XYZ file of C-alpha atoms in Angstrom:
713
model
C -34.780 -14.928 18.535
C -31.881 -13.271 20.367
C -29.657 -16.348 20.435
C -26.025 -15.693 19.407
C -25.363 -16.092 15.695
C -22.113 -16.577 13.806
C -21.315 -14.701 10.608
C -18.457 -14.851 8.104
C -16.768 -11.583 7.113
C -13.510 -10.438 5.530
C -10.793 -8.128 6.813
C -10.994 -5.010 4.605
C -7.566 -3.546 5.243
C -4.575 -3.017 2.951
C -2.745 -6.238 3.727
C -1.931 -9.208 1.477
C -3.457 -11.731 3.879
C -7.123 -10.658 3.432
C -8.176 -12.740 6.424
C -11.482 -14.516 6.684
C -13.290 -13.412 9.844
C -15.797 -15.081 12.135
C -18.118 -12.720 14.015
C -20.481 -13.608 16.838
C -23.534 -11.357 17.117
C -25.816 -11.280 20.141
C -28.874 -9.044 20.444
C -27.779 -7.011 17.448
C -24.291 -6.376 18.781
C -21.006 -8.025 17.761
C -19.569 -9.595 20.891
C -16.667 -11.561 19.445
C -14.481 -11.346 16.340
C -11.789 -13.817 15.382
C -10.259 -15.614 12.469
C -12.183 -18.200 10.481
C -10.443 -21.551 11.075
C -12.023 -22.978 7.918
C -10.163 -20.644 5.562
C -7.374 -22.737 4.001
C -4.836 -19.910 3.885
C -5.558 -17.592 6.822
C -6.486 -20.565 9.043
C -8.177 -18.834 11.930
C -5.657 -16.399 13.351
C -5.501 -12.625 13.022
C -2.890 -9.936 13.507
C -3.111 -8.078 16.797
C -4.495 -5.020 14.996
C -7.575 -6.610 13.443
C -8.157 -8.775 16.500
C -9.183 -5.458 18.077
C -11.547 -4.541 15.255
C -14.570 -4.405 17.557
C -12.845 -1.572 19.421
C -13.032 0.270 16.112
C -16.661 -0.612 15.426
C -17.796 0.496 18.886
C -15.287 3.289 19.434
C -16.928 6.164 21.347
C -15.656 8.609 18.720
C -17.286 6.852 15.732
C -18.922 9.377 13.438
C -22.685 8.889 13.586
C -24.201 11.865 11.748
C -23.360 14.197 8.865
C -21.497 17.315 9.967
C -21.000 20.815 8.570
C -17.985 22.959 9.392
C -18.701 26.005 11.586
C -15.157 27.105 12.415
C -11.994 27.805 10.445
C -10.548 25.006 8.341
C -8.225 22.820 10.370
C -9.956 23.557 13.674
C -12.275 20.558 13.529
C -15.378 22.492 14.577
C -18.645 21.118 13.234
C -22.381 21.060 13.737
C -24.731 18.182 13.055
C -26.903 18.344 9.920
C -29.236 15.957 8.121
C -28.310 13.672 5.267
C -30.684 15.627 3.038
C -28.830 18.838 3.788
C -25.432 17.201 3.253
C -26.382 15.607 -0.062
C -28.080 18.777 -1.282
C -24.963 20.776 -0.425
C -22.697 18.419 -2.345
C -24.960 18.334 -5.381
C -25.323 22.112 -5.448
C -21.578 22.702 -5.273
C -20.697 19.968 -7.786
C -23.345 21.263 -10.207
C -22.114 24.833 -9.827
C -18.505 23.844 -10.511
C -19.431 21.578 -13.427
C -21.393 24.392 -15.061
C -18.666 26.989 -14.515
C -15.987 27.916 -17.037
C -13.575 25.583 -15.247
C -15.906 22.639 -15.729
C -16.232 19.315 -13.891
C -12.508 18.570 -14.115
C -12.140 21.053 -11.255
C -13.629 18.273 -9.086
C -11.185 15.629 -7.802
C -12.026 12.340 -6.067
C -9.327 11.132 -3.680
C -9.363 7.549 -2.401
C -7.113 4.595 -1.862
C -7.206 1.403 0.180
C -9.069 2.344 3.341
C -11.061 -0.675 2.267
C -9.808 -3.246 -0.237
C -13.318 -4.397 -1.078
C -14.126 -4.014 -4.752
C -17.694 -2.804 -4.255
C -16.978 -0.097 -1.691
C -13.822 1.125 -3.450
C -14.052 0.468 -7.200
C -17.651 0.449 -8.374
C -20.288 3.165 -8.072
C -17.682 5.673 -6.936
C -15.754 5.272 -10.193
C -18.970 5.317 -12.237
C -20.137 8.482 -10.491
C -16.995 10.530 -11.026
C -16.619 9.259 -14.595
C -20.213 10.289 -15.356
C -19.723 13.627 -13.617
C -16.703 14.342 -15.817
C -14.438 14.872 -12.816
C -10.675 14.591 -13.025
C -9.447 11.026 -12.799
C -7.169 9.982 -9.947
C -4.054 7.937 -10.654
C -3.782 5.830 -7.506
C 0.007 5.633 -7.259
C 0.814 6.101 -3.607
C 1.792 2.520 -2.808
C 2.696 0.089 -5.560
C 2.797 1.483 -9.083
C 6.543 1.919 -9.620
C 7.308 -1.660 -8.651
C 4.223 -2.964 -10.398
C 5.289 -1.412 -13.699
C 8.877 -2.616 -13.327
C 7.722 -6.124 -12.522
C 5.350 -6.240 -15.489
C 8.079 -5.089 -17.868
C 9.979 -8.222 -16.851
C 7.300 -10.820 -16.067
C 4.325 -9.459 -17.998
C 1.718 -9.553 -15.233
C 1.274 -9.226 -11.482
C 1.662 -12.953 -11.090
C 4.237 -14.853 -9.099
C 4.949 -18.084 -7.304
C 2.235 -19.630 -5.154
C 2.374 -18.390 -1.562
C 1.830 -21.967 -0.357
C 5.019 -22.932 -2.186
C 7.140 -21.121 0.391
C 6.535 -24.057 2.734
C 8.643 -26.202 0.381
C 11.389 -23.663 -0.334
C 14.924 -24.370 0.816
C 16.144 -20.807 0.533
C 13.856 -17.851 1.254
C 14.888 -14.242 0.700
C 12.669 -11.547 2.196
C 13.748 -8.647 0.008
C 12.473 -5.390 1.475
C 9.705 -7.352 3.172
C 8.953 -7.321 6.895
C 6.920 -10.477 6.370
C 6.532 -11.363 10.047
C 4.621 -8.105 10.595
C 2.974 -7.292 7.261
C 2.249 -10.771 5.860
C 1.978 -12.978 8.930
C 0.293 -15.976 7.304
C 3.082 -16.217 4.739
C 5.564 -15.993 7.605
C 3.995 -19.130 9.064
C 4.734 -20.961 5.810
C 8.297 -19.674 5.857
C 8.736 -21.084 9.351
C 7.333 -24.379 8.159
C 10.061 -24.411 5.517
C 12.687 -23.538 8.106
C 11.660 -26.503 10.233
C 12.341 -28.632 7.156
C 15.824 -27.160 6.780
C 15.339 -23.941 4.803
C 17.446 -20.849 5.375
C 15.721 -17.473 5.700
C 17.546 -14.338 4.599
C 16.229 -10.795 4.935
C 17.586 -7.914 2.861
C 16.640 -4.609 4.479
C 18.589 -1.516 5.614
C 16.621 -1.829 8.857
C 16.706 -4.766 11.265
C 12.976 -5.367 11.261
C 11.249 -8.074 13.258
C 11.598 -10.316 10.220
C 15.314 -9.586 9.987
C 15.742 -10.335 13.693
C 14.153 -13.750 13.180
C 16.079 -14.616 10.027
C 19.203 -16.734 9.663
C 21.028 -13.899 7.939
C 20.258 -10.189 7.818
C 21.844 -8.265 4.942
C 21.638 -4.486 5.368
C 22.515 -2.582 2.177
C 22.482 1.172 1.912
C 19.030 2.633 1.292
C 17.937 2.342 -2.337
C 20.838 0.154 -3.523
C 18.885 -3.098 -3.947
C 19.257 -3.105 -7.732
C 23.029 -2.869 -7.410
C 23.024 -5.863 -5.064
C 20.936 -7.893 -7.516
C 23.276 -6.930 -10.364
C 26.256 -7.976 -8.276
C 24.609 -11.343 -7.701
C 24.124 -11.674 -11.463
C 27.829 -10.948 -11.999
C 28.809 -13.829 -9.730
C 26.220 -16.166 -11.262
C 27.445 -15.527 -14.816
C 31.137 -15.398 -13.875
C 30.981 -18.756 -12.140
C 28.671 -20.262 -14.780
C 25.925 -20.913 -12.242
C 23.110 -19.813 -14.545
C 20.495 -22.244 -15.872
C 21.491 -22.243 -19.552
C 18.542 -24.329 -20.667
C 15.911 -22.198 -18.935
C 17.428 -18.987 -20.254
C 17.622 -20.328 -23.785
C 14.022 -21.519 -23.768
C 12.216 -18.950 -21.677
C 14.160 -15.669 -21.548
C 15.282 -12.958 -23.945
C 18.310 -10.729 -23.541
C 20.671 -13.072 -21.725
C 23.746 -12.109 -23.753
C 23.535 -8.312 -23.346
C 22.664 -8.668 -19.662
C 25.646 -10.963 -19.116
C 27.936 -8.494 -20.857
C 26.690 -5.593 -18.747
C 26.946 -7.223 -15.348
C 30.355 -8.771 -16.026
C 31.709 -5.410 -17.157
C 29.996 -3.053 -14.730
C 28.911 -4.811 -11.527
C 31.786 -6.685 -9.960
C 31.403 -7.552 -6.267
C 33.992 -4.901 -5.417
C 32.093 -2.160 -7.240
C 28.778 -3.312 -5.803
C 30.375 -3.334 -2.365
C 31.207 0.362 -2.808
C 27.608 1.125 -3.811
C 25.785 -0.970 -1.212
C 28.158 -0.793 1.734
C 28.164 -4.591 1.924
C 31.277 -6.736 2.021
C 32.210 -8.183 -1.366
C 32.471 -11.586 0.311
C 28.844 -11.339 1.423
C 27.734 -10.487 -2.111
C 29.620 -13.548 -3.374
C 28.139 -15.759 -0.676
C 24.575 -14.590 -1.300
C 24.839 -15.093 -5.057
C 26.272 -18.597 -4.782
C 23.762 -19.619 -2.139
C 20.895 -18.374 -4.296
C 22.179 -20.049 -7.461
C 22.881 -23.439 -5.898
C 19.915 -23.944 -3.552
C 16.663 -25.408 -4.887
C 13.889 -24.388 -4.508
C 14.860 -20.740 -3.979
C 12.135 -18.171 -3.283
C 12.154 -14.376 -3.106
C 9.433 -12.480 -1.269
C 9.777 -9.058 -2.839
C 7.855 -6.189 -1.291
C 7.038 -2.607 -2.114
C 9.477 -0.841 0.191
C 12.140 -1.563 -2.436
C 10.405 0.743 -4.941
C 9.833 3.869 -2.845
C 12.691 5.916 -4.281
C 13.567 7.602 -7.567
C 14.926 4.377 -9.088
C 12.380 2.072 -7.482
C 10.727 0.708 -10.607
C 14.062 -0.340 -12.068
C 15.030 -1.907 -8.728
C 11.990 -4.189 -8.730
C 12.478 -4.965 -12.434
C 16.097 -5.971 -11.749
C 15.323 -8.268 -8.824
C 12.497 -9.874 -10.822
C 15.090 -11.080 -13.356
C 16.931 -13.261 -10.832
C 14.676 -16.372 -10.822
C 15.028 -16.822 -14.586
C 18.826 -16.697 -14.355
C 18.981 -19.712 -12.055
C 15.841 -21.513 -13.277
C 14.078 -21.022 -9.947
C 10.720 -20.887 -11.729
C 11.075 -24.599 -12.551
C 10.441 -25.580 -8.937
C 7.343 -25.477 -6.791
C 8.583 -23.256 -3.993
C 10.862 -21.332 -6.346
C 10.516 -17.962 -8.046
C 9.481 -14.553 -6.777
C 6.286 -13.223 -5.230
C 5.444 -9.540 -5.358
C 1.663 -9.759 -5.598
C -1.087 -12.170 -6.571
C -3.423 -9.348 -7.593
C -2.981 -10.064 -11.293
C -4.538 -13.483 -10.814
C -8.068 -12.110 -10.327
C -9.541 -11.148 -13.730
C -12.616 -9.302 -12.473
C -14.632 -7.393 -15.062
C -13.386 -3.946 -14.082
C -14.667 -2.365 -17.284
C -18.184 -3.420 -16.403
C -17.768 -2.589 -12.725
C -16.198 0.865 -13.091
C -17.560 2.008 -16.478
C -14.600 4.119 -17.658
C -16.553 4.669 -20.886
C -18.686 7.191 -18.974
C -15.731 9.572 -18.656
C -15.550 12.226 -21.397
C -12.625 11.844 -23.832
C -9.605 13.911 -22.876
C -10.393 14.035 -19.162
C -7.199 14.748 -17.275
C -5.621 12.416 -14.721
C -4.050 13.691 -11.505
C -1.411 11.637 -9.707
C -2.489 11.197 -6.086
C 1.157 11.426 -4.978
C 1.091 15.010 -6.267
C -1.888 16.159 -4.230
C 0.243 18.994 -2.870
C 0.848 20.338 -6.371
C -2.760 19.740 -7.409
C -4.138 21.797 -4.527
C -1.573 24.524 -5.200
C -2.697 24.858 -8.817
C 0.684 23.765 -10.156
C -0.611 21.061 -12.513
C -2.082 21.531 -15.968
C -5.807 22.024 -16.351
C -8.291 23.868 -14.162
C -7.579 24.433 -10.470
C -9.057 21.891 -8.074
C -12.180 23.519 -6.614
C -13.731 20.468 -4.946
C -12.135 17.468 -3.252
C -14.145 14.370 -2.312
C -12.166 12.113 0.042
C -13.140 8.547 0.917
C -11.154 5.448 1.905
C -8.138 7.668 2.604
C -6.629 10.190 5.005
C -4.447 12.419 2.801
C -3.684 15.009 5.481
C -1.682 12.239 7.144
C -0.576 9.835 4.408
C 0.203 12.088 1.430
C 3.805 13.233 0.892
C 4.943 16.842 1.280
C 2.520 17.226 4.146
C 2.924 20.926 4.885
C 2.072 21.804 1.306
C -0.933 19.458 1.338
C -2.256 21.038 4.527
C -1.739 24.506 3.105
C -3.833 23.480 0.113
C -6.563 22.039 2.319
C -6.801 25.396 4.102
C -7.915 27.167 0.923
C -11.216 28.958 1.462
C -12.195 28.375 -2.171
C -11.729 24.597 -1.908
C -14.920 22.642 -1.177
C -13.901 19.469 0.671
C -16.101 16.498 1.534
C -14.782 13.604 3.626
C -16.637 10.315 4.115
C -15.107 8.716 7.199
C -15.605 6.575 10.286
C -13.750 9.018 12.578
C -12.768 12.672 12.721
C -9.363 12.173 11.139
C -6.916 14.967 10.415
C -8.368 15.242 6.919
C -11.863 15.701 8.362
C -10.634 18.737 10.276
C -10.212 20.555 6.950
C -13.552 19.450 5.479
C -16.616 21.541 4.757
C -18.823 18.457 5.088
C -18.104 15.206 6.920
C -20.188 12.114 6.191
C -20.388 9.145 8.614
C -19.190 5.861 7.095
C -20.045 2.262 7.848
C -17.476 -0.286 8.985
C -16.859 -3.662 7.381
C -19.409 -5.366 9.629
C -22.132 -3.003 8.382
C -21.895 -3.249 4.589
C -21.561 -5.758 1.755
C -18.382 -6.269 -0.245
C -16.441 -8.558 -2.559
C -12.759 -9.226 -1.879
C -9.891 -10.442 -3.963
C -6.394 -10.238 -2.492
C -2.765 -9.623 -3.333
C -1.381 -12.322 -1.041
C -3.166 -15.579 -1.931
C -5.606 -17.065 -4.449
C -8.947 -16.973 -2.614
C -11.931 -14.742 -3.389
C -14.470 -13.943 -0.662
C -17.682 -12.094 0.014
C -18.293 -9.930 3.075
C -21.893 -10.056 4.316
C -22.996 -7.337 6.754
C -23.864 -8.718 10.175
C -24.751 -5.454 11.934
C -27.084 -2.578 11.195
C -25.169 0.647 10.452
C -24.360 2.670 13.546
C -26.808 5.576 13.870
C -26.852 7.333 10.465
C -23.631 5.873 9.045
C -23.857 4.891 5.379
C -21.693 2.997 2.909
C -19.852 4.485 -0.051
C -22.247 2.893 -2.522
C -25.300 4.288 -0.710
C -23.892 7.806 -0.911
C -23.083 7.586 -4.609
C -26.543 6.219 -5.393
C -28.053 9.204 -3.617
C -25.816 11.731 -5.360
C -26.419 10.138 -8.763
C -30.186 10.236 -8.275
C -30.123 13.908 -7.281
C -28.052 14.729 -10.355
C -30.402 12.786 -12.614
C -27.847 10.177 -13.660
C -29.073 6.995 -15.363
C -30.903 4.684 -12.964
C -29.866 1.501 -14.773
C -26.212 2.387 -14.159
C -26.401 3.801 -10.639
C -29.482 2.407 -8.918
C -28.154 -1.136 -8.774
C -27.587 -3.142 -5.613
C -24.208 -3.998 -4.150
C -24.952 -7.646 -4.864
C -25.629 -6.901 -8.525
C -22.351 -5.021 -8.735
C -20.591 -8.119 -7.410
C -22.289 -10.271 -10.038
C -21.114 -7.893 -12.736
C -17.552 -8.009 -11.402
C -17.676 -11.821 -11.494
C -18.766 -11.824 -15.169
C -22.140 -13.370 -14.321
C -24.380 -13.529 -17.357
C -21.410 -13.194 -19.713
C -20.309 -15.846 -22.196
C -16.578 -15.171 -21.948
C -15.894 -15.743 -18.236
C -12.105 -15.971 -17.708
C -10.987 -19.474 -16.762
C -9.808 -18.618 -13.210
C -13.324 -17.373 -12.340
C -15.474 -19.943 -14.104
C -18.020 -21.384 -11.695
C -17.356 -18.726 -9.055
C -20.615 -16.845 -8.574
C -21.965 -14.613 -5.857
C -24.461 -17.298 -4.870
C -21.663 -19.829 -4.463
C -19.571 -17.462 -2.341
C -22.569 -16.684 -0.142
C -23.516 -20.329 0.282
C -20.153 -22.092 0.599
C -17.705 -19.373 1.594
C -14.305 -18.454 0.144
C -13.460 -19.925 -3.259
C -10.026 -20.601 -4.693
C -9.340 -19.515 -8.239
C -9.390 -22.241 -10.868
C -5.653 -22.824 -10.965
C -3.584 -25.973 -10.304
C -3.125 -27.014 -6.682
C 0.651 -26.762 -7.040
C 0.645 -23.607 -9.082
C 3.853 -22.937 -11.045
C 3.145 -20.074 -13.436
C 6.424 -20.001 -15.352
C 7.899 -23.476 -15.028
C 7.677 -23.755 -18.808
C 7.705 -20.101 -19.750
C 4.299 -18.655 -20.654
C 5.194 -15.229 -19.315
C 2.718 -12.445 -19.940
C 5.180 -10.333 -21.929
C 4.936 -9.678 -25.666
C 7.617 -12.312 -26.271
C 6.029 -14.811 -23.907
C 9.383 -14.969 -22.118
C 11.085 -13.353 -19.155
C 12.381 -10.139 -20.680
C 15.871 -9.532 -19.353
C 16.102 -7.125 -22.281
C 12.836 -5.299 -22.888
C 12.001 -3.732 -26.222
C 8.951 -2.193 -24.595
C 11.119 -0.444 -22.017
C 13.333 0.913 -24.770
C 10.268 2.238 -26.590
C 9.087 3.869 -23.349
C 12.404 5.651 -22.887
C 13.992 3.373 -20.283
C 17.222 1.422 -20.360
C 16.099 -1.936 -21.780
C 18.497 -3.795 -19.470
C 18.591 -3.853 -15.674
C 20.732 -1.054 -14.291
C 21.361 0.552 -10.921
C 19.333 3.761 -10.645
C 20.067 5.478 -7.313
C 17.805 7.473 -5.013
C 17.610 11.187 -5.773
C 18.308 12.171 -2.158
C 21.429 10.338 -1.051
C 24.953 11.358 -0.057
C 26.273 10.217 -3.442
C 23.599 11.840 -5.610
C 22.996 15.028 -3.646
C 26.184 15.839 -1.695
C 25.283 19.494 -1.078
C 21.885 18.538 0.309
C 23.444 15.714 2.329
C 25.886 18.170 3.890
C 22.881 19.866 5.507
C 20.683 16.801 5.961
C 23.009 13.793 6.212
C 20.595 11.079 7.382
C 18.356 8.958 5.159
C 14.841 8.596 6.604
C 12.745 5.449 6.287
C 9.130 5.416 7.490
C 7.999 1.764 7.332
C 4.724 0.453 8.780
C 4.438 0.239 12.544
C 3.560 -3.195 13.943
C 0.674 -1.502 15.755
C -0.986 0.400 12.896
C -1.860 -0.125 9.251
C -0.904 3.081 7.473
C -2.927 5.628 9.481
C -5.649 3.128 10.405
C -5.888 2.046 14.064
C -3.826 4.986 15.381
C -6.873 6.189 17.338
C -7.525 2.784 18.913
C -6.445 3.286 22.508
C -5.072 -0.207 23.121
C -2.883 -0.123 20.006
C -1.685 3.427 20.495
C -0.870 2.616 24.109
C 1.274 -0.270 22.887
C 3.086 2.063 20.493
C 3.435 4.747 23.228
C 5.013 7.538 21.184
C 6.195 8.227 17.668
C 9.707 6.813 17.686
C 12.884 7.441 15.716
C 15.455 4.675 15.618
C 18.985 5.984 15.195
C 22.374 4.259 15.244
C 24.700 5.000 18.195
C 27.319 6.363 15.778
C 24.800 8.994 14.647
C 23.313 9.648 18.086
C 26.590 10.296 19.905
C 27.849 13.315 17.901
C 24.359 14.840 18.139
C 24.313 14.438 21.900
C 21.207 12.276 21.822
C 20.138 10.053 24.702
C 17.682 7.126 24.683
C 14.130 8.304 25.272
C 14.962 11.904 24.435
C 12.608 13.990 22.336
C 14.164 14.818 18.969
C 13.196 16.896 15.964
C 13.573 15.496 12.461
C 13.724 18.142 9.767
C 14.585 19.176 6.237
C 13.547 22.003 3.930
C 10.052 20.527 3.512
C 9.109 20.327 7.165
C 9.740 18.807 10.555
C 8.270 16.388 13.064
C 9.124 15.175 16.540
C 9.706 11.690 17.892
C 11.321 9.864 20.784
C 14.864 8.649 20.154
C 15.508 4.915 20.213
C 19.258 4.432 19.993
C 20.028 1.009 18.610
C 22.116 -0.859 16.065
C 18.919 -1.970 14.342
C 19.607 0.620 11.635
C 22.665 1.294 9.534
C 24.762 4.336 10.362
C 23.428 7.186 8.258
C 19.852 5.869 8.379
C 17.003 6.757 10.739
C 13.676 4.940 10.949
C 10.325 6.440 11.981
C 7.656 3.699 12.047
C 4.224 5.081 11.249
C 1.924 6.478 10.139
C 0.725 8.520 13.115
C -2.220 10.881 12.930
C -0.867 14.408 13.146
C -3.162 15.381 16.002
C -2.248 12.273 17.988
C 1.503 12.567 17.495
C 2.207 15.200 20.123
C 3.420 17.979 17.826
C 0.895 17.976 14.983
C 3.034 16.310 12.318
C 4.389 12.934 11.268
C 7.163 11.650 9.000
C 5.349 12.862 5.884
C 6.153 16.407 6.962
C 9.601 15.680 5.510
C 8.817 13.423 2.539
C 8.797 14.602 -1.063
C 6.172 14.436 -3.788
C 8.925 13.631 -6.292
C 7.846 10.705 -8.462
C 9.647 7.429 -9.050
C 11.069 6.405 -12.409
C 8.071 4.256 -13.372
C 4.326 4.385 -12.885
C 4.331 7.790 -11.210
C 5.016 6.047 -7.911
C 5.618 7.786 -4.596
C 9.153 8.083 -3.193
C 8.614 8.094 0.570
C 12.000 6.452 1.272
C 13.960 8.994 -0.798
C 14.324 11.557 1.960
C 17.327 13.223 3.595
C 16.912 14.749 7.069
C 18.807 16.033 10.085
C 18.018 15.151 13.698
C 18.471 17.463 16.669
C 17.693 17.208 20.359
C 14.661 19.000 21.813
C 14.859 20.312 25.351
C 11.433 19.024 26.361
C 10.039 15.891 27.906
C 8.311 13.520 25.460
C 4.609 14.208 25.477
C 1.498 12.816 23.999
C -2.216 12.865 24.423
C -4.488 9.904 24.766
C -6.546 9.505 21.606
C -9.863 10.044 23.337
C -8.624 13.237 25.016
C -7.286 14.696 21.788
C -10.363 13.859 19.773
C -12.631 15.383 22.367
C -10.975 18.749 21.822
C -12.684 18.744 18.406
C -15.901 20.671 18.855
C -19.026 19.056 17.451
C -22.423 20.589 18.167
C -25.135 17.940 18.235
């Protein structure tokens, strides 16, 4: 009866790999977690973060009971209460706000990708807040600018098959630290390299991927579109374009050719990007003459004021050279558009009253300050996110969270920084304790996560909480009192006559019985070898009528960052360094920062700075420094290295504020300014100055810091 048992699960975190997991349970406790060797794409190995997932499940600081605040906001002082008391408190406050003159739109849900599972992140939660009449949340913080730019060009979030990279002969990692953030794709890239492929990485920062590439190209921050336009100039000038492909499957070739030949010579692009004109020539010719040629395009490219246009511009390149013709050629941004789940049925947007406002999550600071249209935000319900740490313009966000008239609920696994500002904290289950359905944005497999452990103490899933709240508010049982499994069936179109072709035959029962299922697409998937783009024209839109109608330049163009020496010289005179805050190899956004083994590996928040910038500031390796601008400041330990361009500093993150040593992280300096498309965040559009601090680097072990939070049990 107590013999060890093996269970299949799915990694829930915001990563394209969406690994299949294998969990060994003995006497009701998970004793081993590893990769599932039977999964055809993830093939049994995990990143070093998720390989420590059991440290998260059994962390001594896991939240086990509902808590009510008993001290000032921000102090993290709580007392234990019952679930009945917690739910009653939420219902009473929501009902009071909904019935007030301000109405239910004064209630704001705030969530993102703390779990990528569709059931725990995009089902009953959406139904509940729609039915309540709460403000809608535009979830823009990661990928919307690039997603919109890509769709203007390609028509959908579809790209080349990840498996095709193994057969590529030229691979460009454009703004992608693939070795760290997409490790299973990196394996395929290495397979291609063993067969003779060249790997190029384009990144202002010499990431681990750049270090392991054949050629690292380091343009100035935010100048990727200019580089792509310079490549187009060379391709057209030297007649290296694929005339036949462009004639058949693209629109706008002539006006694009005219623009790039007139405006984006290698010499001009060299001035913009800081790259040698000869390197621009070499890159363009190599890309145009090597088959198959693949681009792994990632979202760092789009985190500035011109980010949507940058992604749109790069997405034009494969059509110019006919790279889409080849298996192993094209561009990959995301595979998420390949999974046609029934989101209308799952989320029920029809329950939301007409005219309900939408608040951009990247503008949480403004929302909490009452600077947006509509009623002030009186209640904030946070789940699957840690906005006190991850939202831009951090000081303003924290000031808003301190409001006495703001009722804040946080459903979490740990006492995060956001929890410290909550009125009520609810204990959440981990992935091993709840059911979920997973698509992915990095391959073509769909999976189900079956719980293999009982919830720890009184922890509960998102769907459980929303069922309880809906029942107490008298919402319709047939909409809200449905099981997680039934929600998955609805997402998979079960019982419907018009099941989309990629999902036909993929049912919950099949996923539970036989494991991960690949979408119904060809083995050697080539989405645009013969056109069939998802645009209105059915072609790759080098010139986009839709963009013109939406107020954008219909042709690719270089649109610079808002905060750069060229665009903001007066600001740059005070804050001359451009800050990047890419993912740390040890954390995933703010997840895992409190795991002792991973935080020990990271040691301290670090700031990488070029010797040419460190020397005039009198900085020494290992010295504590302060990074600041008009929005805020944070501290880090200086790493002086040529891994960054002069004029650029890099702060890998994202550290919890209370575990960072000084109570802030890089988002203390970032702006809530929006990108050109999709309302996207602009984390990498940030000018700062760096000064020495006359103190020794400090830091507190996670367990010590968390134990200073007072919880009465």
